[in-house]
Amino acid sequence: MKDEEWLEFTNNIINYPATKSTEIGVLTDANLNKKYLSRKYLIDIGITCGFISLIPNPKKLLKVILRILEANEAKGRRKHVRVHCTNADTFNFRRNTVLYRGDLVDISSAGILCQLPDESAKLIPGMVLDSIQLKLQGVLSMASGTVYGTRKATENSLHYLIMFDRENMSDKTKSNILSYICRRQADFINEASEEDAQSAPEFGEMKDGGKLLDNKSNDELTQELIEELQMVDTELEEIDDILKAKGGNVKKADP
């Protein structure tokens, strides 16, 4: 959508009775109309979670986002890290002497989201499963848990949320789950890094309508980085000024 369409869309969310309490923040790569758009979103429309320009420097970008979150006291509600499982990660359990097998959708130290190809198990909220075997990257672990709820996956299938009985969970199972979560997080970071590396232009490669990216000296690259960081610091000051003008109590983040 175009800038004006996004503005109208956001304004409709804030002014619609059912969604007016929604806290909205904007992440954008817009540069030409940055000052105009920031004023429209922050002052005219009144979004409360900031107008953030995306920049190549991840650490500085994170600092900007954290500043906005801190100003809005957005601490989040999730207590457990959750990761998506692979197609090879499965589970099974016995009920009334029948063995049921299923696929893991995601997992945290608190529970699993799973899917059963055979709905004959007829799991309902509150049902206790005493013997759940998890297979996480080939490592087997035993657990027990309670069916907490369901959500629609497709027109003909459901996802089941099962919360672990952590009080009776063995230390080995806890360790296996934690190790799996750490490995999956590392896999995600590595995949993202590989994608960035593949999409990044090589030195000397054609870019921006034929302009060559020559091999630059360390001094030149350092100067570019300094200018980039100065631009972000200016944006931080602008955000603080705008939030103060709206009566917000902006807390300063540690440098």
XYZ file of C-alpha atoms in Angstrom:
255
model
C 0.000 0.000 0.000
C 0.996 3.627 -0.437
C 1.870 5.922 2.479
C -1.547 7.582 2.569
C -3.294 4.204 2.480
C -1.240 3.002 5.461
C -2.116 6.194 7.332
C -5.821 5.676 6.666
C -5.598 1.994 7.628
C -3.880 2.806 10.940
C -6.280 5.642 11.696
C -9.256 3.325 11.138
C -7.866 0.791 13.625
C -7.434 3.420 16.330
C -10.869 4.953 15.772
C -12.836 1.704 15.445
C -14.509 0.877 18.819
C -13.498 -2.793 18.809
C -9.800 -2.053 18.139
C -9.286 1.429 19.579
C -7.260 0.067 22.518
C -4.700 -1.496 20.153
C -1.138 -0.314 20.787
C 0.462 0.399 17.389
C 4.057 1.010 16.369
C 5.447 1.567 12.871
C 8.595 0.015 11.395
C 9.455 1.494 8.012
C 12.273 1.888 5.498
C 10.786 5.164 4.246
C 13.428 7.896 3.990
C 12.032 10.576 1.694
C 8.922 11.344 3.761
C 10.271 10.270 7.139
C 9.640 13.517 9.043
C 6.211 13.987 7.475
C 5.154 10.412 8.225
C 6.493 10.437 11.786
C 4.453 13.571 12.557
C 1.329 12.085 10.960
C 1.587 8.814 12.865
C 2.757 10.157 16.236
C 0.883 13.458 16.461
C -2.124 13.379 14.114
C -3.103 9.712 14.464
C -1.586 9.199 17.904
C 0.122 5.809 17.728
C 1.773 4.982 21.049
C 4.576 2.552 20.223
C 6.813 4.703 18.065
C 7.790 5.395 14.476
C 11.028 3.523 13.785
C 13.131 3.765 10.630
C 14.804 0.502 9.684
C 18.581 0.784 9.426
C 21.352 -1.648 8.449
C 22.938 -1.628 11.930
C 21.107 -4.264 14.047
C 22.467 -3.094 17.410
C 21.389 0.496 16.874
C 18.009 -0.603 15.521
C 17.485 -2.770 18.597
C 18.365 0.186 20.814
C 15.702 2.318 19.118
C 13.053 -0.402 19.490
C 13.937 -0.989 23.150
C 13.701 2.743 23.833
C 10.155 2.787 22.453
C 9.156 -0.363 24.338
C 10.586 1.004 27.572
C 8.744 4.301 27.122
C 5.487 2.371 26.761
C 6.324 -0.082 29.555
C 5.828 -2.958 27.109
C 7.406 -5.847 28.966
C 5.441 -8.585 27.242
C 3.606 -11.537 28.773
C 5.495 -14.569 27.467
C 7.483 -16.327 30.186
C 8.884 -19.200 28.127
C 10.874 -19.193 24.896
C 9.027 -21.070 22.154
C 10.590 -22.453 18.970
C 9.132 -24.007 15.839
C 9.827 -27.702 15.406
C 11.057 -29.441 12.260
C 9.124 -31.999 10.248
C 11.240 -34.737 11.854
C 10.191 -33.841 15.417
C 7.339 -36.052 16.607
C 5.595 -37.336 19.715
C 3.417 -40.236 20.746
C 1.283 -41.223 23.717
C -0.858 -44.117 24.890
C -4.503 -43.840 25.796
C -6.679 -46.850 26.622
C -3.845 -49.136 25.428
C -3.890 -47.455 21.982
C -0.708 -45.771 20.717
C -1.240 -42.423 18.972
C 1.444 -40.612 16.972
C 1.566 -36.964 16.007
C 3.722 -34.082 14.807
C 5.142 -31.270 16.912
C 4.384 -27.742 15.709
C 6.329 -25.853 18.353
C 7.660 -26.383 21.863
C 8.673 -24.455 24.977
C 9.754 -25.612 28.413
C 6.094 -25.223 29.441
C 4.402 -27.322 26.773
C 3.878 -28.271 23.138
C 1.619 -27.344 20.259
C 0.974 -30.494 18.255
C -1.132 -32.056 15.538
C -2.583 -35.546 15.222
C -3.119 -36.972 11.730
C -5.666 -39.339 13.278
C -8.369 -37.436 15.189
C -9.681 -40.647 16.749
C -7.814 -39.814 19.969
C -10.543 -37.233 20.678
C -8.463 -35.036 22.956
C -10.471 -32.526 24.965
C -9.350 -29.706 27.298
C -8.591 -30.992 30.794
C -7.626 -34.489 29.649
C -4.454 -35.793 31.342
C -1.855 -37.665 29.264
C 0.463 -39.657 31.532
C 2.998 -41.015 29.059
C 4.062 -38.636 26.291
C 7.204 -39.583 24.387
C 8.924 -36.681 22.616
C 11.361 -37.210 19.764
C 13.398 -34.010 19.347
C 16.103 -34.252 16.680
C 16.311 -37.966 17.404
C 16.532 -37.588 21.201
C 13.766 -39.363 23.145
C 12.260 -37.897 26.319
C 9.289 -38.819 28.488
C 6.784 -36.351 29.931
C 3.214 -36.045 31.118
C 0.809 -33.194 30.598
C -2.713 -31.845 30.350
C -4.615 -30.846 27.217
C -5.046 -27.107 27.680
C -6.955 -26.209 24.534
C -7.297 -26.459 20.766
C -7.060 -24.144 17.807
C -8.032 -24.622 14.192
C -5.065 -25.509 11.969
C -6.880 -26.152 8.693
C -10.481 -26.723 7.729
C -10.189 -30.385 8.665
C -7.563 -30.463 11.420
C -6.783 -29.044 14.853
C -3.708 -28.045 16.806
C -3.638 -29.195 20.428
C -1.932 -27.255 23.201
C -0.571 -29.589 25.881
C 0.970 -28.128 29.046
C 3.676 -30.195 30.737
C 3.463 -31.407 34.330
C 6.795 -29.800 35.215
C 6.629 -30.715 38.893
C 6.935 -34.391 37.986
C 9.185 -33.912 34.946
C 12.638 -35.479 35.200
C 15.745 -33.313 35.089
C 16.869 -35.247 32.009
C 13.702 -34.352 30.098
C 13.977 -30.694 31.149
C 17.597 -30.662 29.977
C 16.741 -32.336 26.658
C 13.979 -29.813 25.931
C 16.182 -26.852 26.855
C 19.041 -28.166 24.697
C 16.665 -28.619 21.766
C 15.323 -25.067 22.130
C 18.876 -23.683 22.165
C 19.817 -25.678 19.062
C 16.721 -24.519 17.181
C 17.449 -20.902 18.086
C 20.998 -21.328 16.804
C 19.665 -22.902 13.592
C 17.330 -19.941 13.075
C 20.142 -17.418 13.570
C 22.442 -19.317 11.202
C 19.729 -19.530 8.537
C 19.078 -15.794 8.815
C 22.811 -15.048 8.608
C 23.170 -17.205 5.498
C 20.243 -15.418 3.831
C 21.806 -12.036 4.626
C 25.147 -13.187 3.254
C 23.563 -14.446 0.034
C 21.609 -11.229 -0.510
C 24.504 -8.888 0.323
C 26.279 -7.395 -2.736
C 29.901 -8.328 -3.341
C 32.564 -5.640 -3.462
C 32.887 -4.466 -7.042
C 29.359 -5.634 -7.847
C 27.003 -3.401 -9.828
C 24.524 -1.548 -7.636
C 22.189 1.466 -7.785
C 21.881 1.731 -11.540
C 25.471 0.851 -12.386
C 27.439 2.394 -9.530
C 30.357 0.212 -8.545
C 30.911 -0.768 -4.931
C 34.681 -0.374 -4.881
C 36.843 -1.933 -2.213
C 36.767 0.649 0.543
C 39.417 1.304 3.137
C 38.763 0.771 6.827
C 38.755 4.551 7.335
C 36.030 5.014 4.713
C 33.899 2.236 6.160
C 34.381 3.608 9.665
C 33.322 7.081 8.552
C 30.192 5.676 6.904
C 29.332 3.836 10.112
C 29.844 6.994 12.196
C 27.516 8.975 9.920
C 24.933 6.193 10.117
C 25.062 6.107 13.918
C 24.801 9.896 14.118
C 21.638 9.707 12.011
C 20.135 7.153 14.415
C 21.036 9.263 17.467
C 19.220 12.186 15.853
C 16.168 9.964 15.335
C 16.267 8.962 19.007
C 16.243 12.615 20.037
C 13.320 13.342 17.686
C 11.355 10.427 19.124
C 12.005 11.647 22.676
C 10.919 15.196 21.783
C 7.689 13.988 20.175
C 6.820 11.693 23.080
C 7.542 14.465 25.597
C 5.296 16.831 23.626
C 2.507 14.292 24.027
C 3.066 14.184 27.790
C 4.810 10.813 27.807
C 7.247 9.923 30.531
C 10.225 8.758 28.497
C 12.774 6.739 30.398
C 16.325 6.944 29.146
C 17.896 3.646 28.196
C 21.400 2.813 29.302
C 23.956 3.523 26.580
